Every structure is written in structure tokens, then in C-alpha cells.
Tab-separated table of C-alpha atoms and ligand atoms in Angstrom:
chain	number	residue	atom	x	y	z
A	11	MET	CA	72.172	45.619	87.780
A	12	LEU	CA	71.903	48.766	89.869
A	13	LEU	CA	69.030	49.552	88.247
A	14	ASP	CA	67.313	46.250	89.354
A	15	HIS	CA	68.161	46.939	92.866
A	16	LEU	CA	66.296	50.029	92.908
A	17	SER	CA	63.334	48.592	90.811
A	18	GLN	CA	63.089	45.529	93.058
A	19	ARG	CA	62.692	48.455	96.132
A	20	LEU	CA	60.402	50.190	94.339
A	21	ARG	CA	58.453	46.843	93.645
A	22	GLU	CA	58.501	45.884	97.483
A	23	ARG	CA	57.088	49.507	98.459
A	24	ASP	CA	54.173	48.812	95.867
A	25	ALA	CA	53.301	45.440	97.559
A	26	ALA	CA	53.193	47.274	100.974
A	27	ALA	CA	50.943	49.946	99.745
A	28	LEU	CA	53.671	52.350	100.831
A	29	ARG	CA	54.566	53.757	97.334
A	30	ARG	CA	54.120	57.707	97.461
A	31	HIS	CA	53.005	59.606	94.396
A	32	ARG	CA	52.990	63.182	93.743
A	33	ARG	CA	50.024	65.099	92.148
A	34	THR	CA	50.709	67.906	89.778
A	35	VAL	CA	48.582	70.955	90.948
A	36	GLN	CA	47.486	73.729	88.276
A	37	THR	CA	46.123	76.539	90.363
A	38	PRO	CA	47.662	78.392	93.324
A	39	CYS	CA	47.418	77.220	96.852
A	40	ALA	CA	43.981	77.441	97.893
A	41	PRO	CA	41.201	75.247	99.591
A	42	ARG	CA	39.983	74.908	95.917
A	43	GLN	CA	42.806	73.604	93.325
A	44	ARG	CA	42.767	72.261	90.047
A	45	VAL	CA	44.722	68.895	90.154
A	46	GLN	CA	45.875	66.359	87.560
A	47	GLY	CA	44.220	62.881	88.132
A	48	PRO	CA	46.311	60.016	88.776
A	49	ARG	CA	45.132	58.767	85.304
A	50	GLY	CA	42.095	60.797	84.429
A	51	PRO	CA	42.123	64.420	83.555
A	52	ALA	CA	42.437	67.447	85.873
A	53	ARG	CA	39.856	68.270	88.289
A	54	GLU	CA	38.773	70.539	90.759
A	55	MET	CA	39.370	69.373	94.299
A	56	LEU	CA	38.348	70.767	97.670
A	57	ALA	CA	42.088	70.447	99.320
A	58	PHE	CA	42.165	69.770	103.550
A	59	CYS	CA	46.095	69.185	103.216
A	60	SER	CA	47.889	72.133	102.908
A	61	ASN	CA	50.054	74.069	105.717
A	62	ASP	CA	48.932	77.313	104.499
A	63	TYR	CA	46.849	77.849	107.947
A	64	LEU	CA	46.083	81.766	107.140
A	65	GLY	CA	45.569	81.272	103.169
A	66	LEU	CA	48.195	83.755	102.403
A	67	ALA	CA	50.323	81.640	100.338
A	68	ALA	CA	48.375	83.066	96.983
A	69	HIS	CA	47.609	86.690	98.586
A	70	PRO	CA	47.992	89.164	95.926
A	71	GLN	CA	49.644	91.487	98.178
A	72	LEU	CA	52.553	88.878	98.627
A	73	ALA	CA	52.578	88.388	94.956
A	74	GLU	CA	53.109	91.917	94.601
A	75	ALA	CA	55.816	92.326	97.267
A	76	LEU	CA	57.534	89.467	95.945
A	77	ALA	CA	57.210	91.399	92.290
A	78	GLU	CA	58.426	94.544	93.975
A	79	GLY	CA	61.259	92.724	95.447
A	80	ALA	CA	62.447	91.310	92.280
A	81	HIS	CA	62.386	94.679	90.788
A	82	CYS	CA	64.402	96.001	93.491
A	83	PHE	CA	66.970	93.612	94.489
A	84	GLY	CA	66.743	90.915	91.211
A	85	VAL	CA	66.018	87.280	91.425
A	86	GLY	CA	69.373	85.601	92.609
A	87	SER	CA	71.216	86.545	95.785
A	88	GLY	CA	74.369	85.429	93.745
A	89	ALA	CA	76.371	84.121	96.856
A	90	SER	CA	76.078	82.759	100.455
A	91	HIS	CA	75.657	85.241	103.331
A	92	LEU	CA	79.260	85.385	104.304
A	93	ILE	CA	80.530	85.851	100.822
A	94	SER	CA	77.967	88.542	99.239
A	95	GLY	CA	74.722	87.359	99.225
A	96	HIS	CA	73.512	89.040	102.489
A	97	SER	CA	71.105	91.834	101.130
A	98	GLN	CA	69.724	94.439	102.872
A	99	ALA	CA	66.136	92.804	102.285
A	100	HIS	CA	67.430	89.958	104.366
A	101	ALA	CA	69.014	92.146	107.181
A	102	ALA	CA	65.493	94.167	107.571
A	103	LEU	CA	63.581	90.887	107.493
A	104	GLU	CA	66.297	89.580	110.303
A	105	ARG	CA	65.344	92.451	112.590
A	106	MET	CA	61.759	92.202	111.818
A	107	LEU	CA	61.636	88.719	113.290
A	108	GLY	CA	63.959	89.574	116.324
A	109	ASP	CA	61.440	92.269	117.367
A	110	TRP	CA	58.687	89.747	117.084
A	111	LEU	CA	60.472	87.275	119.286
A	112	ALA	CA	61.755	89.679	121.741
A	113	PRO	CA	58.973	89.228	124.030
A	114	CYS	CA	59.856	85.531	124.633
A	115	ILE	CA	63.373	85.704	124.463
A	116	PRO	CA	65.290	88.773	125.974
A	117	GLN	CA	67.451	90.595	123.592
A	118	ALA	CA	66.561	88.113	120.697
A	119	ARG	CA	67.870	88.112	117.371
A	120	ALA	CA	66.984	86.230	113.900
A	121	LEU	CA	68.764	84.472	111.531
A	122	THR	CA	67.341	83.222	107.914
A	123	PHE	CA	67.610	79.726	106.353
A	124	CYS	CA	66.453	78.699	103.237
A	125	THR	CA	64.187	76.214	105.013
A	126	GLY	CA	63.079	74.706	108.144
A	127	TYR	CA	65.135	71.507	107.440
A	128	MET	CA	68.341	73.509	106.994
A	129	ALA	CA	67.764	75.569	110.106
A	130	ASN	CA	67.079	72.373	112.352
A	131	LEU	CA	70.331	71.035	111.081
A	132	ALA	CA	72.186	74.018	111.580
A	133	LEU	CA	70.634	74.128	115.213
A	134	LEU	CA	71.466	70.665	116.449
A	135	THR	CA	75.063	70.524	114.639
A	136	SER	CA	76.231	73.930	116.112
A	137	LEU	CA	74.656	73.641	119.221
A	138	ALA	CA	75.822	69.958	120.431
A	139	ASP	CA	79.415	68.657	119.996
A	140	ALA	CA	80.223	64.900	120.665
A	141	ASP	CA	79.971	65.299	124.634
A	142	ALA	CA	76.518	66.824	124.341
A	143	ALA	CA	73.356	64.968	124.864
A	144	ILE	CA	69.982	65.497	123.126
A	145	TYR	CA	66.809	64.636	124.663
A	146	ALA	CA	63.934	64.604	122.227
A	147	ASP	CA	60.142	63.874	122.032
A	148	LYS	CA	59.291	60.649	120.098
A	149	LEU	CA	57.147	62.687	117.526
A	150	ASN	CA	59.582	65.260	116.946
A	151	HIS	CA	59.814	66.288	113.017
A	152	ALA	CA	62.133	64.116	110.984
A	153	SER	CA	64.481	67.118	110.461
A	154	LEU	CA	65.116	66.807	113.912
A	155	ILE	CA	66.279	63.319	113.972
A	156	ASP	CA	68.487	63.937	110.783
A	157	ALA	CA	70.032	66.601	112.649
A	158	ALA	CA	70.917	64.871	115.832
A	159	LEU	CA	72.367	62.057	113.625
A	160	LEU	CA	74.617	64.774	111.878
A	161	ALA	CA	75.689	66.264	115.183
A	162	ARG	CA	76.705	63.036	116.151
A	163	ALA	CA	75.698	63.596	119.705
A	164	PRO	CA	73.862	60.729	121.311
A	165	MET	CA	70.041	61.360	121.391
A	166	GLN	CA	67.555	59.810	123.599
A	167	ARG	CA	63.952	59.756	122.808
A	168	TYR	CA	61.145	60.004	125.288
A	169	ALA	CA	57.781	58.417	124.423
A	170	HIS	CA	55.262	61.705	123.176
A	171	GLY	CA	55.113	63.878	126.180
A	172	ARG	CA	56.355	61.628	128.609
A	173	LEU	CA	58.333	64.459	130.619
A	174	ASP	CA	58.686	61.955	133.789
A	175	VAL	CA	60.926	59.920	131.567
A	176	LEU	CA	62.793	62.999	130.522
A	177	VAL	CA	63.373	64.127	134.228
A	178	ARG	CA	65.047	60.707	135.016
A	179	TRP	CA	67.437	61.018	132.262
A	180	LEU	CA	68.189	64.513	132.908
A	181	GLU	CA	68.744	63.773	136.564
A	182	ASP	CA	71.046	61.092	135.556
A	183	SER	CA	73.175	62.910	133.027
A	184	ALA	CA	76.889	63.626	132.959
A	185	ALA	CA	76.839	65.451	130.043
A	186	PRO	CA	78.428	69.054	130.144
A	187	ILE	CA	75.820	70.382	127.307
A	188	LYS	CA	72.152	69.371	127.468
A	189	LEU	CA	69.819	70.014	124.633
A	190	ILE	CA	65.945	69.510	124.727
A	191	VAL	CA	64.371	69.354	121.701
A	192	THR	CA	60.990	69.571	120.970
A	193	ASP	CA	58.050	70.377	118.192
A	194	ALA	CA	55.861	73.150	119.609
A	195	VAL	CA	53.067	72.054	117.792
A	196	PHE	CA	53.162	68.297	116.724
A	197	SER	CA	53.062	68.181	113.048
A	198	MET	CA	50.936	64.860	112.692
A	199	ASP	CA	48.855	65.142	115.966
A	200	GLY	CA	48.333	69.146	116.349
A	201	ASP	CA	48.497	68.907	119.839
A	202	LEU	CA	51.178	71.183	121.779
A	203	ALA	CA	54.440	70.352	123.876
A	204	ASP	CA	53.883	71.377	127.378
A	205	LEU	CA	56.865	74.091	126.968
A	206	PRO	CA	56.337	75.665	130.510
A	207	ALA	CA	57.071	72.359	132.182
A	208	LEU	CA	60.002	71.880	129.647
A	209	LEU	CA	61.294	75.432	130.536
A	210	ALA	CA	61.094	74.651	134.043
A	211	LEU	CA	63.061	71.404	133.677
A	212	ALA	CA	65.772	73.265	130.982
A	213	GLU	CA	66.124	75.791	133.911
A	214	ARG	CA	66.588	73.029	136.528
A	215	HIS	CA	69.361	71.124	134.676
A	216	ASP	CA	70.870	73.860	132.640
A	217	ALA	CA	69.832	72.725	129.498
A	218	TRP	CA	69.174	74.768	125.933
A	219	LEU	CA	65.340	74.177	124.980
A	220	VAL	CA	65.244	74.083	120.997
A	221	VAL	CA	61.675	74.743	119.969
A	222	ASP	CA	60.451	73.720	116.605
A	223	ASP	CA	57.352	76.027	115.878
A	224	ALA	CA	56.955	75.107	112.007
A	225	HIS	CA	52.828	74.990	113.076
A	226	GLY	CA	52.705	77.562	115.544
A	227	PHE	CA	54.530	80.674	114.185
A	228	GLY	CA	51.909	82.956	112.663
A	229	VAL	CA	49.073	80.993	114.046
A	230	LEU	CA	49.263	80.923	117.986
A	231	GLY	CA	49.834	83.671	120.485
A	232	GLU	CA	48.844	87.118	120.535
A	233	GLY	CA	49.559	88.788	116.610
A	234	GLY	CA	50.795	85.160	115.622
A	235	ARG	CA	53.790	85.708	117.615
A	236	GLY	CA	53.880	81.653	118.211
A	237	THR	CA	53.862	79.133	120.780
A	238	LEU	CA	56.219	80.822	122.888
A	239	ALA	CA	54.022	83.935	123.072
A	240	HIS	CA	50.905	81.724	123.458
A	241	PHE	CA	52.068	80.201	127.015
A	242	GLY	CA	53.305	83.895	127.674
A	243	LEU	CA	57.254	82.257	128.263
A	244	CYS	CA	60.306	84.342	128.215
A	245	SER	CA	63.813	82.738	128.529
A	246	GLU	CA	67.443	83.005	127.014
A	247	ARG	CA	67.688	79.198	127.182
A	248	PHE	CA	64.977	79.141	123.945
A	249	VAL	CA	66.330	78.405	120.759
A	250	TYR	CA	63.599	79.152	118.370
A	251	MET	CA	62.804	77.892	114.986
A	252	GLY	CA	60.308	79.108	112.722
A	253	THR	CA	59.114	78.715	109.316
A	254	LEU	CA	58.143	81.005	106.578
A	255	GLY	CA	56.653	78.647	104.158
A	256	LYS	CA	53.429	77.572	106.331
A	257	ALA	CA	51.237	80.133	108.016
A	258	ILE	CA	53.392	82.865	106.665
A	259	GLY	CA	52.582	81.770	103.016
A	260	ALA	CA	56.091	81.995	101.512
A	261	ALA	CA	59.089	80.052	102.009
A	262	GLY	CA	62.248	79.734	104.386
A	263	ALA	CA	62.812	79.626	107.875
A	264	PHE	CA	64.395	81.553	110.784
A	265	VAL	CA	66.237	80.859	114.192
A	266	ALA	CA	65.643	83.558	116.789
A	267	ALA	CA	68.111	83.538	120.280
A	268	HIS	CA	70.037	84.920	122.079
A	269	PRO	CA	72.657	87.207	120.334
A	270	VAL	CA	75.477	84.807	121.397
A	271	VAL	CA	73.753	81.684	119.811
A	272	ILE	CA	73.058	83.745	116.498
A	273	ASP	CA	76.782	84.861	116.691
A	274	TRP	CA	78.004	81.083	117.126
A	275	LEU	CA	75.385	79.907	114.234
A	276	VAL	CA	76.877	82.569	111.622
A	277	GLN	CA	80.514	81.236	112.463
A	278	SER	CA	79.411	77.318	112.633
A	279	ALA	CA	76.191	76.238	110.816
A	280	ARG	CA	77.288	74.469	107.833
A	281	THR	CA	73.775	74.932	106.279
A	282	TYR	CA	74.159	78.791	106.604
A	283	VAL	CA	77.783	79.023	105.635
A	284	TYR	CA	77.898	76.875	102.653
A	285	THR	CA	74.694	77.702	100.454
A	286	THR	CA	73.384	80.514	98.756
A	287	ALA	CA	71.395	82.915	100.517
A	288	THR	CA	67.507	83.091	99.457
A	289	PRO	CA	66.600	85.601	96.699
A	290	PRO	CA	66.310	88.946	98.679
A	291	ALA	CA	62.879	89.198	96.934
A	292	LEU	CA	61.755	86.443	98.962
A	293	ALA	CA	62.756	88.145	102.396
A	294	HIS	CA	60.984	91.237	101.113
A	295	ALA	CA	57.721	89.353	100.437
A	296	VAL	CA	57.982	87.508	103.648
A	297	ARG	CA	58.456	91.123	105.551
A	298	ALA	CA	54.998	92.153	103.560
A	299	SER	CA	53.176	88.881	104.861
A	300	LEU	CA	54.276	89.525	108.683
A	301	GLY	CA	52.930	92.934	108.271
A	302	LEU	CA	49.606	91.521	107.297
A	303	VAL	CA	49.850	88.122	109.776
A	304	GLY	CA	50.804	90.755	112.982
A	305	GLY	CA	47.754	93.172	112.007
A	306	PRO	CA	43.873	93.249	112.415
A	307	GLN	CA	43.776	91.063	109.052
A	308	GLY	CA	46.190	88.400	110.680
A	309	ASP	CA	43.429	88.413	113.678
A	310	ARG	CA	40.644	88.101	111.726
A	311	ARG	CA	42.194	85.311	109.947
A	312	ARG	CA	43.154	83.500	113.186
A	313	ARG	CA	39.451	83.893	114.561
A	314	ARG	CA	38.214	82.317	111.596
A	315	LEU	CA	40.253	79.470	111.843
A	316	GLY	CA	39.511	79.084	115.049
A	317	ARG	CA	35.757	78.931	114.424
A	318	LEU	CA	36.359	76.299	111.409
A	319	VAL	CA	38.350	74.002	114.086
A	320	ARG	CA	35.666	74.126	116.253
A	321	GLN	CA	33.012	73.458	113.870
A	322	LEU	CA	35.051	70.306	112.484
A	323	ARG	CA	35.740	68.785	115.653
A	324	CYS	CA	32.052	69.055	117.095
A	325	ARG	CA	30.852	67.429	113.936
A	326	LEU	CA	33.547	64.380	113.696
A	327	GLY	CA	33.122	64.027	117.584
A	328	ALA	CA	29.441	63.254	116.397
A	329	LEU	CA	30.077	61.225	113.545
A	330	ILE	CA	32.865	59.201	115.558
A	331	ASP	CA	29.879	58.558	118.497
A	332	ALA	CA	27.549	57.595	115.900
A	333	HIS	CA	30.016	54.494	114.596
A	334	PRO	CA	31.728	53.274	117.828
A	335	ARG	CA	32.414	49.969	116.068
A	336	LEU	CA	34.834	51.521	113.620
A	337	GLY	CA	37.124	52.436	116.731
A	338	TRP	CA	38.058	56.049	115.241
A	339	ARG	CA	39.770	58.481	117.311
A	340	LEU	CA	40.221	62.344	116.967
A	341	PRO	CA	42.841	63.234	119.690
A	342	ALA	CA	42.726	66.631	121.544
A	343	SER	CA	43.965	69.268	119.185
A	344	ALA	CA	43.323	73.234	119.082
A	345	THR	CA	45.044	73.705	116.184
A	346	ALA	CA	44.304	73.648	112.524
A	347	ILE	CA	46.099	69.801	112.583
A	348	GLN	CA	42.990	67.347	113.276
A	349	PRO	CA	44.312	63.843	112.665
A	350	LEU	CA	41.237	61.370	112.348
A	351	ILE	CA	42.945	58.254	113.341
A	352	VAL	CA	41.312	55.199	111.728
A	353	GLY	CA	44.014	52.376	112.522
A	354	SER	CA	44.810	49.936	109.592
A	355	ASN	CA	46.674	51.618	106.465
A	356	GLU	CA	44.285	50.086	104.455
A	357	THR	CA	41.294	51.908	106.082
A	358	ALA	CA	43.302	54.973	106.096
A	359	LEU	CA	43.745	54.522	102.052
A	360	GLN	CA	40.286	53.333	101.323
A	361	LEU	CA	38.558	56.514	103.007
A	362	ALA	CA	40.934	59.002	101.283
A	363	ALA	CA	40.162	57.303	97.940
A	364	ALA	CA	36.286	57.555	98.928
A	365	LEU	CA	36.853	61.432	99.453
A	366	GLU	CA	38.588	61.517	96.467
A	367	ALA	CA	35.697	60.275	94.518
A	368	GLU	CA	33.748	63.109	95.954
A	369	GLY	CA	36.212	65.519	94.977
A	370	LEU	CA	37.705	65.782	98.498
A	371	TRP	CA	41.567	65.835	99.012
A	372	VAL	CA	42.507	64.629	102.414
A	373	PRO	CA	46.174	62.629	102.747
A	374	ALA	CA	46.136	59.407	104.369
A	375	ILE	CA	49.184	59.359	106.768
A	376	ARG	CA	50.780	55.788	107.273
A	377	PRO	CA	53.947	54.552	109.003
A	378	PRO	CA	56.893	55.330	109.296
A	379	THR	CA	55.551	58.906	109.390
A	380	VAL	CA	53.053	58.004	112.306
A	381	PRO	CA	53.544	54.898	114.565
A	382	ALA	CA	52.335	51.713	113.042
A	383	GLY	CA	48.340	51.129	113.683
A	384	ALA	CA	47.823	54.565	113.893
A	385	ALA	CA	47.323	55.504	110.387
A	386	ARG	CA	45.209	58.301	109.897
A	387	LEU	CA	43.488	61.165	107.891
A	388	ARG	CA	45.577	64.229	108.236
A	389	ILE	CA	42.957	67.121	108.043
A	390	THR	CA	44.339	70.534	107.904
A	391	LEU	CA	42.209	73.813	107.874
A	392	SER	CA	42.834	77.159	106.181
A	393	ALA	CA	40.970	80.479	107.124
A	394	GLU	CA	40.177	80.394	103.426
A	395	HIS	CA	37.958	77.429	104.250
A	396	THR	CA	34.185	77.971	104.237
A	397	PRO	CA	31.983	76.460	107.220
A	398	GLN	CA	29.918	74.819	104.113
A	399	ASP	CA	33.671	73.035	103.227
A	400	VAL	CA	33.614	71.823	106.520
A	401	ARG	CA	30.239	70.477	106.475
A	402	ARG	CA	30.992	68.804	102.926
A	403	LEU	CA	33.908	66.773	104.063
A	404	VAL	CA	31.932	65.504	107.499
A	405	ASP	CA	29.024	64.490	105.079
A	406	ALA	CA	31.559	62.621	103.026
A	407	LEU	CA	33.274	60.941	105.674
A	408	ALA	CA	30.028	59.917	107.318
A	409	ARG	CA	28.833	58.180	103.744
A	410	ALA	CA	32.186	56.426	103.838
A	411	ALA	CA	32.049	55.142	107.340
A	412	ARG	CA	28.412	53.805	106.724
A	413	ARG	CA	30.406	51.869	104.148
A	414	LEU	CA	32.889	50.618	105.907
B	530	PLP	C1	57.594	71.529	107.727
B	530	PLP	C2	58.236	71.302	108.985
B	530	PLP	C3	60.036	71.540	109.115
B	530	PLP	C4	60.606	72.143	107.786
B	530	PLP	O1	60.338	73.147	107.571
B	530	PLP	P1	60.678	73.477	105.750
B	530	PLP	O2	60.626	74.830	105.742
B	530	PLP	O3	59.483	72.942	105.360
B	530	PLP	O4	62.026	72.931	105.378
B	530	PLP	C5	60.343	71.623	110.288
B	530	PLP	N1	59.973	70.899	111.521
B	530	PLP	C6	58.249	71.329	111.457
B	530	PLP	C7	57.703	70.443	112.679
B	530	PLP	C8	57.638	71.059	110.138
B	530	PLP	O5	56.523	70.489	110.330
């Protein structure tokens, strides 16, 4: 009976072409991966789906640092941070991250989390009590939406980028604690939040500005310091969340903020207090990665990524102009996230299938992840792609476009 209920719901997903499937990957994260076919044998695919923007996830120096960390610190941390799981490897990583963000947040300190999802839950539940008000961009990441629900504070979501709406809400607000919450780089569109304008609003209305920089940390700003550095902003109103599983190529996340905020999180954040600390070896590997990301190697990778982004946009722009009847759109994005919006779910799936037949792996993103009618191919680039890879992708899309 209970199983019948779930089976019925799964069949509904199938009928709406919304059933999701996992692919089993047999090789490390890289543009070229051996992937188990849905039915057939494994094959090599050229992938444009990962968030490994700098191509560091499988870097030998990171693997070495992880092994070295395991030799020094063992595998498990054994307990939560507040019991006995807080190792000197975590402490050293937190100092390093605090220093990284210090130009953007006066006296910045950092606190590491197991995942970005957990860090976001921590932020909103700790900063917002029931009489707080949360103001969020409609396109924020799902973890920020879940976090606001868990915080039990009222959340108002403004249409993407509509700061004129936000201003009105802030002016009318009587809430003693206000939080403006935004992705810095929007994960399905690749565009940047107007952080200078948001900071001005936060200052005028005495609000926190919570910034989720999952897709900017390591990629944007001098030395990969992230989107706050990209805009040259500095304020103690920032409560900054960066992830370590995307451009940094490892796993986990951190919050950087004024020391008082960090002290309060340590006391109150349930996703910090009631979970086992990540393996210290992982913290050790992340430090090695930050060393690469912040140095000349990181600069070279960011420059290479920038050239690939410009090449892809130029060629996709030409392709769209050649087929106006299709109504495809490539919204402005200077980041590694390049959304090719094609409209219907069916078209997005058809295109993804056509690319897959040519050995190209690009995910079709459909509602509810994106708004209805805005189904897309979410193309992500990595510094490990080559200009030939980009050409192969656009040529395959051009063939598919002619057949539509
Ligand atoms: C990936 C992502 C997260 C979650 O981070 P994880 O470390 O993967 O849990 C949070 N916010 C945004 C915008 C993301 O893209």
C-alpha cells in the first residue's frame, strides 16, 4: 500500500518527462569521462556539466595532499567540532580562509562546514529569529529557500534582480532584524547579483547581506578571492558563504564574517554543532588547493577559462543569429555558467539527446529548477577544456538546430 503510493508518484514523474536519473562515472572528474550508458556499455564522453571550473578536482597535488593529510591525521575526525573533532588542520584552514576574505570583511574569520547546503541552513537559522524578515532573490539556490523555511522567519522573494521591489519592501519593513539574501553568481543563469547596490541598501536599512558565492569563490576577483573582491567591496554587513567542492575541487564549505557572527554560529548553528567534523585530511587538501588557486597557476587557469567563455559566447551568438526561428536565447553571463535557453522541456531533452549521440554530455535543466518555459542546456566550462572542445560542442549544436 505504502509502496503503491510511491510507485504511482514515480509513474507520474515518468509521464511528465520529469524523472531524473543518475549516471555512473568511471573516471575522475575531467572534461573527458568514461560514463556508464543508460542501457548500453560505458563510453567516453566530453562533459560540459561539472562545477570544477578550474579543473582541479583531479589534480595530482590535491590527491597527494589528501593522502598526506590521511597519513598525518587519519581518516575520520571522530566527533563534532565542539566535542573533539576540531583538528589543527581545520583550524589552519579557517585561518587561511579568514585571511582570504579579510580585504572584503573587516577582521574576517571563517568557520568550515561539511557542505554548502549545511552552511546556508546554519546562516539563516542562526541570524533570523521569528521576528526577523528575510528578503531573497527568486533565483537563489534551493538550499537558501530551505534555510528560510527552517528558520521560520517570513521570507519575501523579489523577482530576479528587481531591487526596486526590494527597496519598497525594506522601506515598509518594521522587522528589527533584516536579512538580504542572494546568490553572488546565479547557478542556472551565470549572471552576477548587483552586490554594490545591495550593499548600499543593506547599509541604508541596517540589514545583513548574506552572499552565497558557491560559483564565484576561486574564479572571480583577484587571486580567485570571490565576487566581493571582484566588485572591490568591503563591509562588516557581509555574511559570506563559499563552497569548496566547485572551483576549489574538493568538498565542504565555509562562512566568513565578522568574529561576533562566527562566535554566534559556533553557539547556535545546529548544522555545525550536531554533525561530525569533516575528515581533517580534507581540510589539509583544501589548503593545498587554495595555494594553487591563489597563485600563478590559478591566474593561468582563470585566464584560460575566460578565453573559453568568450569563444563559446561568440560562437553560440552566431548560431542563434543563424536560426532566429528557434527563439533560443543566451542571456548575458561572463562566468563559466552559460545557459542556452531553448524554451520547452521537450526541446531541451531532444537537444541533450542529440548531443549525447555525438558523445557530448550537457545537462538539460527543466522546471522546477528553472521557471516554466525556460528549459535550457546548462553548459559549464572548465579551464581543462580546449578551444577544440568548445568548437565540437557548437558544431554539434548547429547540426541539431538544423534538424529541429
Ligand atoms: C552548490 C551550491 C550550494 C551547495 O553547496 P554544496 O557544498 O554542494 O552543498 C549552495 N549554493 C549554491 C548557489 C550552489 O550552487
